[in-house]
Amino acid sequence: MSCILLGDRPKLADIKGDAAGLTELTELMKRCWDHKPERRPRALECTTETEKLFKIHEHELTDAVIEVLKKLDQKAVAPLRFL
C-alpha cells in the first residue's frame, strides 16, 4: 500500500496485446492514477467506460466460460469411464 502512496504503479509496458479497447483501458488507468484528484475520472465515468469495454468482449467472455465449463465437465466425467 505504501508503494502506491509513493506513486508506484504497474508498468504499462507490461500490458501487451492488440485486444479491442486495450488502449482505452490503459488510458483510463492512467487517468485514475493522476496525482491531482480533481483530474481523476469519477466513479460513474469509470463504470461507463468499463461497461463499454465489457460490451465489446461480452460474447467472447461467454464463449470462454462455456469452454471452461465443458473442460471441467470432461474432467468430472473422465474417472467414470474407467468403471
PDB file of C-alpha atoms in Angstrom:
ATOM      1  CA  MET A   1       0.000   0.000   0.000  1.00  0.00           C
ATOM      2  CA  SER A   2       2.787   2.429   0.827  1.00  0.00           C
ATOM      3  CA  CYS A   3       4.252   1.934  -2.651  1.00  0.00           C
ATOM      4  CA  ILE A   4       1.016   3.180  -4.183  1.00  0.00           C
ATOM      5  CA  LEU A   5       1.018   6.196  -1.892  1.00  0.00           C
ATOM      6  CA  LEU A   6       4.544   6.937  -3.114  1.00  0.00           C
ATOM      7  CA  GLY A   7       3.345   6.916  -6.719  1.00  0.00           C
ATOM      8  CA  ASP A   8       4.360   3.410  -7.783  1.00  0.00           C
ATOM      9  CA  ARG A   9       2.112   1.975 -10.479  1.00  0.00           C
ATOM     10  CA  PRO A  10       2.186  -1.131 -12.668  1.00  0.00           C
ATOM     11  CA  LYS A  11       4.349  -0.753 -15.746  1.00  0.00           C
ATOM     12  CA  LEU A  12       2.062  -0.080 -18.679  1.00  0.00           C
ATOM     13  CA  ALA A  13       4.719  -1.524 -20.988  1.00  0.00           C
ATOM     14  CA  ASP A  14       3.919  -4.909 -19.413  1.00  0.00           C
ATOM     15  CA  ILE A  15       0.348  -4.673 -20.723  1.00  0.00           C
ATOM     16  CA  LYS A  16       0.715  -6.013 -24.222  1.00  0.00           C
ATOM     17  CA  GLY A  17      -1.656  -7.125 -26.893  1.00  0.00           C
ATOM     18  CA  ASP A  18      -3.941  -5.855 -29.559  1.00  0.00           C
ATOM     19  CA  ALA A  19      -7.296  -6.547 -27.934  1.00  0.00           C
ATOM     20  CA  ALA A  20     -10.029  -4.101 -28.828  1.00  0.00           C
ATOM     21  CA  GLY A  21     -10.296  -1.447 -26.157  1.00  0.00           C
ATOM     22  CA  LEU A  22      -6.910  -2.110 -24.570  1.00  0.00           C
ATOM     23  CA  THR A  23      -5.681   1.380 -25.387  1.00  0.00           C
ATOM     24  CA  GLU A  24      -8.824   2.913 -23.903  1.00  0.00           C
ATOM     25  CA  LEU A  25      -8.446   0.815 -20.768  1.00  0.00           C
ATOM     26  CA  THR A  26      -4.829   1.796 -20.214  1.00  0.00           C
ATOM     27  CA  GLU A  27      -5.713   5.460 -20.791  1.00  0.00           C
ATOM     28  CA  LEU A  28      -8.450   5.182 -18.170  1.00  0.00           C
ATOM     29  CA  MET A  29      -5.980   3.592 -15.770  1.00  0.00           C
ATOM     30  CA  LYS A  30      -3.519   6.442 -16.274  1.00  0.00           C
ATOM     31  CA  ARG A  31      -6.235   8.998 -15.660  1.00  0.00           C
ATOM     32  CA  CYS A  32      -7.227   7.203 -12.451  1.00  0.00           C
ATOM     33  CA  TRP A  33      -3.613   7.464 -11.261  1.00  0.00           C
ATOM     34  CA  ASP A  34      -3.375  11.223 -11.761  1.00  0.00           C
ATOM     35  CA  HIS A  35      -1.702  12.906  -8.788  1.00  0.00           C
ATOM     36  CA  LYS A  36      -4.374  15.600  -8.806  1.00  0.00           C
ATOM     37  CA  PRO A  37      -7.630  14.066  -7.531  1.00  0.00           C
ATOM     38  CA  GLU A  38      -9.749  16.625  -9.395  1.00  0.00           C
ATOM     39  CA  ARG A  39      -8.301  15.354 -12.690  1.00  0.00           C
ATOM     40  CA  ARG A  40      -9.215  11.719 -11.983  1.00  0.00           C
ATOM     41  CA  PRO A  41     -12.402  10.351 -13.545  1.00  0.00           C
ATOM     42  CA  ARG A  42     -15.416   9.977 -11.305  1.00  0.00           C
ATOM     43  CA  ALA A  43     -16.714   6.509 -10.474  1.00  0.00           C
ATOM     44  CA  LEU A  44     -19.620   6.880 -12.901  1.00  0.00           C
ATOM     45  CA  GLU A  45     -17.226   7.633 -15.762  1.00  0.00           C
ATOM     46  CA  CYS A  46     -15.087   4.606 -14.860  1.00  0.00           C
ATOM     47  CA  THR A  47     -18.199   2.431 -14.777  1.00  0.00           C
ATOM     48  CA  THR A  48     -19.429   3.763 -18.115  1.00  0.00           C
ATOM     49  CA  GLU A  49     -16.060   3.227 -19.788  1.00  0.00           C
ATOM     50  CA  THR A  50     -15.582  -0.297 -18.441  1.00  0.00           C
ATOM     51  CA  GLU A  51     -19.147  -1.227 -19.418  1.00  0.00           C
ATOM     52  CA  LYS A  52     -18.370  -0.158 -22.991  1.00  0.00           C
ATOM     53  CA  LEU A  53     -15.288  -2.373 -22.968  1.00  0.00           C
ATOM     54  CA  PHE A  54     -17.264  -5.258 -21.479  1.00  0.00           C
ATOM     55  CA  LYS A  55     -19.830  -4.997 -24.261  1.00  0.00           C
ATOM     56  CA  ILE A  56     -17.062  -5.239 -26.861  1.00  0.00           C
ATOM     57  CA  HIS A  57     -15.910  -8.554 -25.373  1.00  0.00           C
ATOM     58  CA  GLU A  58     -19.119  -9.903 -23.858  1.00  0.00           C
ATOM     59  CA  HIS A  59     -19.616 -12.617 -26.482  1.00  0.00           C
ATOM     60  CA  GLU A  60     -16.011 -13.731 -26.116  1.00  0.00           C
ATOM     61  CA  LEU A  61     -16.393 -13.978 -22.344  1.00  0.00           C
ATOM     62  CA  THR A  62     -19.482 -16.117 -22.694  1.00  0.00           C
ATOM     63  CA  ASP A  63     -17.702 -18.412 -25.147  1.00  0.00           C
ATOM     64  CA  ALA A  64     -14.698 -18.673 -22.811  1.00  0.00           C
ATOM     65  CA  VAL A  65     -16.894 -19.565 -19.819  1.00  0.00           C
ATOM     66  CA  ILE A  66     -18.706 -22.238 -21.841  1.00  0.00           C
ATOM     67  CA  GLU A  67     -15.349 -23.695 -22.931  1.00  0.00           C
ATOM     68  CA  VAL A  68     -14.091 -23.837 -19.333  1.00  0.00           C
ATOM     69  CA  LEU A  69     -17.327 -25.463 -18.157  1.00  0.00           C
ATOM     70  CA  LYS A  70     -17.014 -28.107 -20.892  1.00  0.00           C
ATOM     71  CA  LYS A  71     -13.448 -28.892 -19.808  1.00  0.00           C
ATOM     72  CA  LEU A  72     -14.472 -29.104 -16.165  1.00  0.00           C
ATOM     73  CA  ASP A  73     -17.355 -31.371 -17.103  1.00  0.00           C
ATOM     74  CA  GLN A  74     -14.998 -33.636 -19.074  1.00  0.00           C
ATOM     75  CA  LYS A  75     -12.667 -33.904 -16.087  1.00  0.00           C
ATOM     76  CA  ALA A  76     -15.572 -34.770 -13.789  1.00  0.00           C
ATOM     77  CA  VAL A  77     -16.811 -37.497 -16.150  1.00  0.00           C
ATOM     78  CA  ALA A  78     -13.385 -38.895 -17.061  1.00  0.00           C
ATOM     79  CA  PRO A  79     -12.941 -41.046 -13.899  1.00  0.00           C
ATOM     80  CA  LEU A  80     -16.318 -42.665 -14.541  1.00  0.00           C
ATOM     81  CA  ARG A  81     -15.143 -44.024 -17.898  1.00  0.00           C
ATOM     82  CA  PHE A  82     -12.819 -46.462 -16.143  1.00  0.00           C
ATOM     83  CA  LEU A  83     -15.584 -48.117 -14.129  1.00  0.00           C
TER      84      LEU A  83
END
